[in-house]
Coordinates of C-alpha atoms in Angstrom, one line a residue:
M1 CA -27.0 -18.7 -41.4
A2 CA -25.6 -15.4 -40.3
D3 CA -21.8 -15.1 -40.5
Y4 CA -21.5 -12.9 -37.4
L5 CA -22.1 -13.2 -33.7
P6 CA -24.6 -11.0 -31.9
E7 CA -22.9 -8.1 -30.0
D8 CA -24.0 -9.4 -26.5
V9 CA -22.3 -12.7 -27.3
I10 CA -19.1 -10.9 -28.3
V11 CA -19.2 -8.9 -25.1
R12 CA -19.6 -12.0 -23.0
I13 CA -16.6 -13.6 -24.8
L14 CA -14.5 -10.5 -24.3
E15 CA -15.4 -10.3 -20.6
R16 CA -13.7 -13.6 -20.1
L17 CA -10.4 -12.7 -21.7
P18 CA -7.2 -11.6 -19.9
I19 CA -6.2 -7.9 -19.9
K20 CA -3.2 -8.4 -22.2
S21 CA -5.5 -9.8 -24.9
L22 CA -8.1 -7.1 -24.4
I23 CA -5.6 -4.3 -24.8
R24 CA -4.4 -5.9 -28.0
F25 CA -8.0 -6.1 -29.3
T26 CA -8.6 -2.4 -28.9
C27 CA -7.0 -2.1 -32.4
V28 CA -9.8 -4.2 -34.0
S29 CA -12.3 -1.3 -34.2
K30 CA -13.3 1.9 -32.6
H31 CA -16.3 0.1 -31.2
W32 CA -14.3 -2.6 -29.5
R33 CA -11.9 0.1 -28.2
F34 CA -14.8 1.9 -26.7
I35 CA -16.2 -1.2 -25.0
I36 CA -12.8 -2.3 -23.6
L37 CA -11.5 1.1 -22.4
S38 CA -14.5 3.3 -21.9
D39 CA -17.4 1.1 -20.6
P40 CA -17.2 1.0 -16.8
E41 CA -19.7 -1.8 -16.6
F42 CA -17.6 -4.0 -18.9
A43 CA -14.5 -3.3 -16.8
K44 CA -16.3 -4.2 -13.6
T45 CA -17.8 -7.4 -15.0
Q46 CA -14.4 -8.5 -16.5
F47 CA -12.8 -7.9 -13.1
Q48 CA -15.6 -9.8 -11.2
I49 CA -15.3 -12.8 -13.5
A50 CA -11.5 -12.9 -13.2
S51 CA -11.7 -12.6 -9.5
Q52 CA -14.3 -15.4 -9.2
H53 CA -12.0 -17.7 -11.2
Q54 CA -8.8 -16.3 -9.5
T55 CA -7.3 -15.5 -12.9
P56 CA -6.2 -11.8 -12.6
R57 CA -2.5 -11.4 -13.3
H58 CA -0.5 -10.1 -10.4
R59 CA 2.4 -7.8 -11.3
L60 CA 5.0 -5.8 -9.5
L61 CA 5.8 -2.2 -10.6
I62 CA 9.4 -1.3 -10.0
S63 CA 11.1 2.0 -10.4
T64 CA 14.0 2.6 -12.8
A65 CA 16.7 5.3 -13.2
C66 CA 14.3 7.1 -15.6
V67 CA 11.7 8.8 -13.4
S68 CA 8.9 8.4 -16.1
E69 CA 9.4 4.6 -16.6
F70 CA 8.9 1.5 -14.5
N71 CA 9.7 -2.1 -15.0
S72 CA 6.8 -4.6 -14.5
L73 CA 7.4 -8.1 -13.2
D74 CA 4.9 -11.0 -13.6
L75 CA 4.4 -12.5 -10.1
D76 CA 2.4 -15.4 -11.5
A77 CA 5.3 -16.7 -13.5
P78 CA 6.5 -20.1 -12.3
P79 CA 9.6 -20.1 -10.0
S80 CA 13.0 -20.2 -11.7
P81 CA 16.3 -21.4 -10.3
S82 CA 18.0 -18.3 -11.7
P83 CA 17.0 -14.6 -11.1
L84 CA 14.2 -13.5 -13.4
G85 CA 14.4 -10.5 -15.7
Y86 CA 11.7 -7.8 -16.0
N87 CA 8.8 -8.7 -18.3
S88 CA 7.9 -5.3 -19.6
S89 CA 8.2 -1.6 -19.1
V90 CA 5.5 0.9 -18.2
R91 CA 5.6 4.6 -18.8
C92 CA 4.1 6.9 -16.2
P93 CA 1.7 9.3 -17.9
F94 CA 1.7 12.1 -15.4
T95 CA 5.4 12.9 -15.3
Q96 CA 8.1 13.4 -18.0
P97 CA 11.7 12.2 -18.5
G98 CA 13.8 14.4 -16.3
G99 CA 10.8 15.4 -14.3
R100 CA 9.9 14.8 -10.7
H101 CA 10.4 11.3 -9.1
V102 CA 7.2 9.2 -8.9
I103 CA 6.5 7.9 -5.4
L104 CA 4.5 4.7 -5.5
L105 CA 2.3 4.4 -2.4
C106 CA -0.2 1.5 -2.5
S107 CA -2.7 -0.2 -4.8
C108 CA -6.3 -1.5 -4.9
N109 CA -8.1 -3.3 -7.7
G110 CA -5.3 -2.6 -10.2
L111 CA -5.3 1.1 -9.4
I112 CA -2.1 2.6 -7.9
L113 CA -2.0 5.6 -5.6
A114 CA 1.0 7.7 -6.3
T115 CA 2.5 11.2 -5.8
L116 CA 5.4 13.2 -7.2
H117 CA 8.4 14.1 -5.1
K118 CA 8.0 17.6 -3.5
E119 CA 4.5 18.0 -5.1
E120 CA 1.3 18.2 -3.2
N121 CA -0.9 16.4 -5.7
M122 CA -1.9 12.7 -5.5
Y123 CA -2.8 10.5 -8.5
I124 CA -4.7 7.3 -9.0
W125 CA -3.3 5.5 -12.0
N126 CA -4.1 2.2 -13.8
P127 CA -0.8 1.1 -15.4
S128 CA -2.6 -1.5 -17.5
T129 CA -4.6 1.1 -19.4
Q130 CA -2.6 4.2 -18.6
F131 CA -5.7 6.1 -17.4
F132 CA -5.2 8.3 -14.4
K133 CA -6.9 10.9 -12.3
K134 CA -5.3 13.7 -10.4
L135 CA -7.0 14.1 -7.0
P136 CA -8.0 17.6 -5.9
D137 CA -5.9 19.1 -3.1
P138 CA -7.8 19.3 0.3
A139 CA -9.0 22.9 0.7
D140 CA -8.3 22.8 4.4
R141 CA -4.9 21.2 4.2
P142 CA -2.4 23.0 6.5
A143 CA 0.3 25.0 4.8
N144 CA 3.8 23.6 4.4
T145 CA 2.8 20.0 5.0
R146 CA 3.8 16.8 3.2
L147 CA 2.1 13.4 2.9
F148 CA 3.4 11.3 5.8
G149 CA 1.1 8.3 5.9
C150 CA -1.8 7.1 3.6
G151 CA -4.1 4.2 2.7
F152 CA -6.2 3.3 -0.4
G153 CA -9.3 1.1 -0.5
Y154 CA -12.6 0.3 -2.1
L155 CA -16.1 0.1 -0.6
S156 CA -18.2 -2.3 -2.7
A157 CA -21.6 -1.3 -1.3
T158 CA -21.3 2.2 -2.6
D159 CA -18.8 1.6 -5.5
D160 CA -16.5 4.2 -3.8
Y161 CA -12.7 4.4 -3.7
K162 CA -11.4 6.1 -0.6
V163 CA -8.0 7.6 0.2
V164 CA -6.8 8.2 3.7
A165 CA -4.0 10.8 4.0
D166 CA -2.0 12.1 6.9
F167 CA -0.4 15.5 6.1
R168 CA 2.3 16.8 8.5
V169 CA 4.9 19.5 8.7
S170 CA 7.4 16.9 10.0
S171 CA 7.5 13.4 11.4
V172 CA 7.8 14.6 15.0
D173 CA 4.5 16.5 14.9
E174 CA 2.3 16.0 17.9
V175 CA 0.1 12.9 17.4
K176 CA -2.5 13.3 20.1
G177 CA -5.8 14.5 18.7
K178 CA -4.3 14.6 15.2
E179 CA -6.7 14.8 12.2
M180 CA -6.5 12.8 9.0
H181 CA -8.1 13.6 5.6
I182 CA -10.4 11.2 3.7
F183 CA -11.0 11.4 0.0
S184 CA -14.2 9.9 -1.6
S185 CA -14.1 9.2 -5.4
K186 CA -17.9 9.1 -5.4
A187 CA -18.3 12.6 -3.9
N188 CA -14.9 13.9 -5.3
I189 CA -14.2 15.7 -2.0
W190 CA -12.0 15.5 1.0
K191 CA -13.1 15.6 4.6
R192 CA -11.4 15.3 8.0
T193 CA -11.6 12.8 10.8
E194 CA -9.8 12.5 14.1
A195 CA -7.2 9.8 14.5
P196 CA -7.1 7.6 17.6
P197 CA -5.2 9.0 20.6
L198 CA -1.4 8.3 20.5
F199 CA -1.6 6.9 17.0
D200 CA 1.7 7.0 15.2
Y201 CA 3.4 4.8 12.6
E202 CA 5.8 2.1 13.9
F203 CA 7.2 0.6 10.7
E204 CA 5.1 1.2 7.5
Y205 CA 3.3 4.3 6.4
E206 CA 1.0 2.8 3.8
G207 CA -2.1 1.1 5.2
T208 CA -2.8 -2.6 4.4
L209 CA -6.2 -3.2 2.9
S210 CA -8.3 -6.1 4.1
N211 CA -12.0 -6.7 4.7
E212 CA -12.8 -3.1 3.4
A213 CA -10.6 -1.6 6.1
L214 CA -7.1 -0.1 6.2
H215 CA -4.6 -1.2 8.8
W216 CA -1.4 0.3 10.2
L217 CA 1.0 -0.8 13.0
D218 CA 1.9 1.4 15.9
E219 CA 3.6 0.8 19.2
L220 CA 0.2 -0.2 20.8
G221 CA -0.8 -2.8 18.2
I222 CA -2.9 -2.6 15.0
V223 CA -5.0 0.5 14.1
A224 CA -7.8 -0.2 11.7
F225 CA -9.9 2.3 9.7
D226 CA -13.3 1.0 8.6
L227 CA -14.0 2.5 5.1
A228 CA -17.8 2.2 5.5
K229 CA -18.2 3.7 9.0
E230 CA -15.1 6.0 8.5
E231 CA -14.1 5.1 12.1
F232 CA -10.8 4.0 13.7
Q233 CA -10.5 1.1 16.0
R234 CA -7.7 -0.9 17.6
M235 CA -7.0 -4.6 17.1
P236 CA -4.7 -7.0 18.9
L237 CA -1.5 -8.4 17.6
P238 CA -1.2 -12.1 17.1
I239 CA 1.6 -12.4 19.6
Q240 CA 2.6 -10.0 22.4
D241 CA 6.2 -11.1 22.9
G242 CA 7.1 -11.2 19.2
E243 CA 8.4 -8.6 16.8
V244 CA 5.6 -7.9 14.3
Q245 CA 6.9 -5.4 11.8
S246 CA 4.6 -5.7 8.8
L247 CA 1.0 -6.4 7.9
G248 CA -0.4 -7.9 4.7
A249 CA -3.4 -9.6 3.1
F250 CA -3.6 -13.3 2.4
G251 CA -6.8 -13.7 0.4
D252 CA -9.6 -12.3 2.4
C253 CA -7.6 -12.5 5.7
L254 CA -5.4 -9.9 7.4
C255 CA -1.9 -11.3 8.1
A256 CA 1.0 -10.2 10.2
F257 CA 4.8 -11.0 9.9
D258 CA 6.7 -11.8 13.1
C259 CA 10.4 -11.1 12.7
A260 CA 11.6 -12.4 16.1
K261 CA 13.5 -15.3 14.5
L262 CA 15.0 -13.2 11.7
D263 CA 18.5 -12.7 13.2
T264 CA 18.9 -16.1 14.7
A265 CA 17.1 -18.5 12.2
G266 CA 16.8 -16.3 9.1
S267 CA 13.1 -16.8 9.0
I268 CA 9.8 -15.0 9.6
D269 CA 6.5 -16.3 11.0
L270 CA 3.4 -15.5 9.0
W271 CA 0.2 -15.2 11.1
V272 CA -3.3 -15.1 9.7
M273 CA -6.5 -13.7 11.3
K274 CA -9.0 -16.3 10.1
K275 CA -12.0 -14.5 11.4
Y276 CA -11.7 -10.8 11.0
G277 CA -11.8 -8.8 14.2
V278 CA -11.6 -12.0 16.4
A279 CA -8.4 -12.0 18.4
D280 CA -8.5 -15.7 19.1
S281 CA -8.5 -16.5 15.4
W282 CA -4.9 -15.5 14.8
T283 CA -3.1 -18.6 13.5
K284 CA 0.5 -19.1 12.6
L285 CA 0.4 -20.4 9.0
F286 CA 3.9 -20.5 7.7
N287 CA 7.5 -20.1 8.8
L288 CA 9.1 -18.3 5.9
K289 CA 12.8 -18.9 5.2
V290 CA 14.3 -15.6 4.0
S291 CA 18.0 -16.5 4.2
D292 CA 19.8 -19.3 2.4
Q293 CA 23.0 -18.9 4.4
P294 CA 22.3 -20.7 7.7
D295 CA 26.0 -21.3 8.4
Q296 CA 27.0 -17.7 7.5
P297 CA 24.2 -15.5 8.7
E298 CA 23.4 -12.5 6.6
N299 CA 23.2 -9.0 8.0
I300 CA 19.6 -8.5 7.2
M301 CA 18.6 -4.9 7.8
C302 CA 14.9 -5.3 6.9
C303 CA 12.5 -7.7 5.2
L304 CA 9.2 -6.4 4.1
P305 CA 6.3 -8.2 2.4
V306 CA 5.4 -7.2 -1.2
S307 CA 2.6 -9.7 -2.0
V308 CA 1.2 -12.8 -0.3
M309 CA -0.3 -15.2 -2.8
E310 CA -1.8 -18.7 -2.5
T311 CA 1.4 -20.6 -3.2
S312 CA 4.1 -18.0 -2.5
T313 CA 5.1 -14.9 -0.5
F314 CA 7.2 -12.2 -2.2
M315 CA 9.4 -10.1 0.1
Q316 CA 11.8 -7.2 -0.3
K317 CA 15.0 -8.0 1.6
V318 CA 17.7 -5.4 2.3
T319 CA 21.1 -6.8 3.4
K320 CA 24.4 -5.2 4.2
P321 CA 27.6 -7.3 4.2
F322 CA 29.3 -7.4 7.6
G323 CA 32.0 -4.6 7.6
G324 CA 30.7 -3.3 4.3
K325 CA 29.0 0.0 3.4
Q326 CA 26.9 -0.9 0.3
K327 CA 23.3 -2.2 0.8
F328 CA 21.8 -4.8 -1.5
L329 CA 18.1 -5.2 -2.3
N330 CA 16.8 -8.7 -3.0
L331 CA 13.3 -9.5 -4.2
I332 CA 12.7 -13.1 -3.1
R333 CA 9.9 -15.6 -3.6
I334 CA 9.2 -18.0 -0.7
G335 CA 7.1 -21.1 -1.6
H336 CA 4.4 -22.3 0.7
T337 CA 3.9 -25.8 -0.7
K338 CA 6.8 -27.7 0.7
Q339 CA 7.4 -28.6 4.3
K340 CA 10.4 -26.3 4.4
P341 CA 9.6 -23.4 2.1
E342 CA 12.4 -22.7 -0.4
M343 CA 13.6 -19.3 -1.3
H344 CA 14.0 -18.2 -4.9
E345 CA 15.8 -15.0 -5.7
L346 CA 14.1 -12.9 -8.3
I347 CA 16.1 -9.6 -8.3
N348 CA 19.4 -8.6 -6.8
K349 CA 20.3 -4.9 -7.1
S350 CA 22.5 -2.5 -5.2
E351 CA 20.2 0.5 -5.5
Y352 CA 16.9 1.3 -3.8
K353 CA 13.7 0.6 -5.7
E354 CA 10.2 1.9 -5.4
M355 CA 7.8 -1.0 -5.9
V356 CA 4.2 -1.9 -5.5
E357 CA 2.1 -4.9 -6.4
Y358 CA -1.0 -4.6 -8.5
E359 CA -3.5 -6.6 -10.5
E360 CA -4.1 -6.3 -14.2
T361 CA -7.6 -4.7 -14.6
L362 CA -9.5 -2.2 -16.8
L363 CA -10.9 -0.3 -13.9
C364 CA -10.6 3.4 -13.4
L365 CA -12.3 6.0 -11.2
A366 CA -15.8 7.0 -12.4
A367 CA -15.8 10.6 -13.6
P368 CA -17.9 12.5 -11.1
K369 CA -20.4 15.2 -12.0
I370 CA -19.0 18.6 -10.9
E371 CA -20.9 21.8 -11.0
G372 CA -23.4 20.5 -13.6
R373 CA -20.8 19.0 -16.0
Q374 CA -19.1 15.6 -16.3
G375 CA -15.6 15.5 -14.8
Q376 CA -12.8 13.9 -16.8
V377 CA -10.7 10.9 -16.1
C378 CA -7.4 11.4 -18.0
G379 CA -6.0 9.1 -20.6
P380 CA -2.3 8.6 -21.2
N381 CA -1.7 11.8 -23.1
E382 CA -4.1 14.1 -21.2
V383 CA -3.7 16.4 -18.2
D384 CA -6.4 17.1 -15.7
A385 CA -6.4 20.9 -15.2
S386 CA -9.1 21.0 -12.6

């Protein structure tokens, strides 16, 4: 009997392992390292199997005082009565200590869209593998503009990652007839499209991905961008007399957070659109308790969703003591399972933090063919000079 397993059996076993184990196994041999880090089909299959079994680890990337390092928090860890510490640190491969501040924008399939302070370039980075790609700058981008709003999503039918970017000279630029730029990883090019009339951001500048569309709030409701059709459309809010200030994704459903009860009851209503695009399918699912001081109300300045999972919602809460000047950032976990969801404080800091939720995956952008040659996707110690 042979004392080894056929390679196809080994690959099938590896496809079912978590990312942390796979990264460790890259040290077994050069061949294993190639399969795990360089085979795009292996990465896709591993992600598909993990998604089907709902086993991808969800993590939160959080900025630190060092511009090139981030803390990573395991969102799948069980609730704890005391604040949790950071689980690990992650180095950003496209900036150096003492360099420019990394601005985390949004994520999709374990890939993070980021940019550097006062720099025009945008990057797509996998913090699990450290591979990244620097996106080309739009050739027709107006001079002296900065990134004002954006979105990042994936189109499964064409295996294409798309970035939507809004470049402006200032936040008070005229919004009527405004154009936005769209990047396609498949074509490796930018193109322009016209935004809806009167579209402007109400609360958040990063689009929420759900049902292969990106969503933003404005003063008229929800603006959605279909990644396949590359068209904008308007969608209704779940409640007209509420105070919807944030959008999110709960599984395959778009969700909205109504903050009308935040000041009086210290809670937020979570609404879910059970049938995408159907206004009547909006359903209030949970009342999330974000304050544990009902007798002494907190001065809550804002409360923004970080991640909505099956059993918990994670939110970033900023408070300011009455009569005080210092602001405090709390990362809180609100459980869904009990009749009255309980709040667990994860982090309490006095300084502002950049943070974005992501999944552990091996995925990276496919290297496109450019001018007859194969383009590069950069590893942790490489720089894309294109």
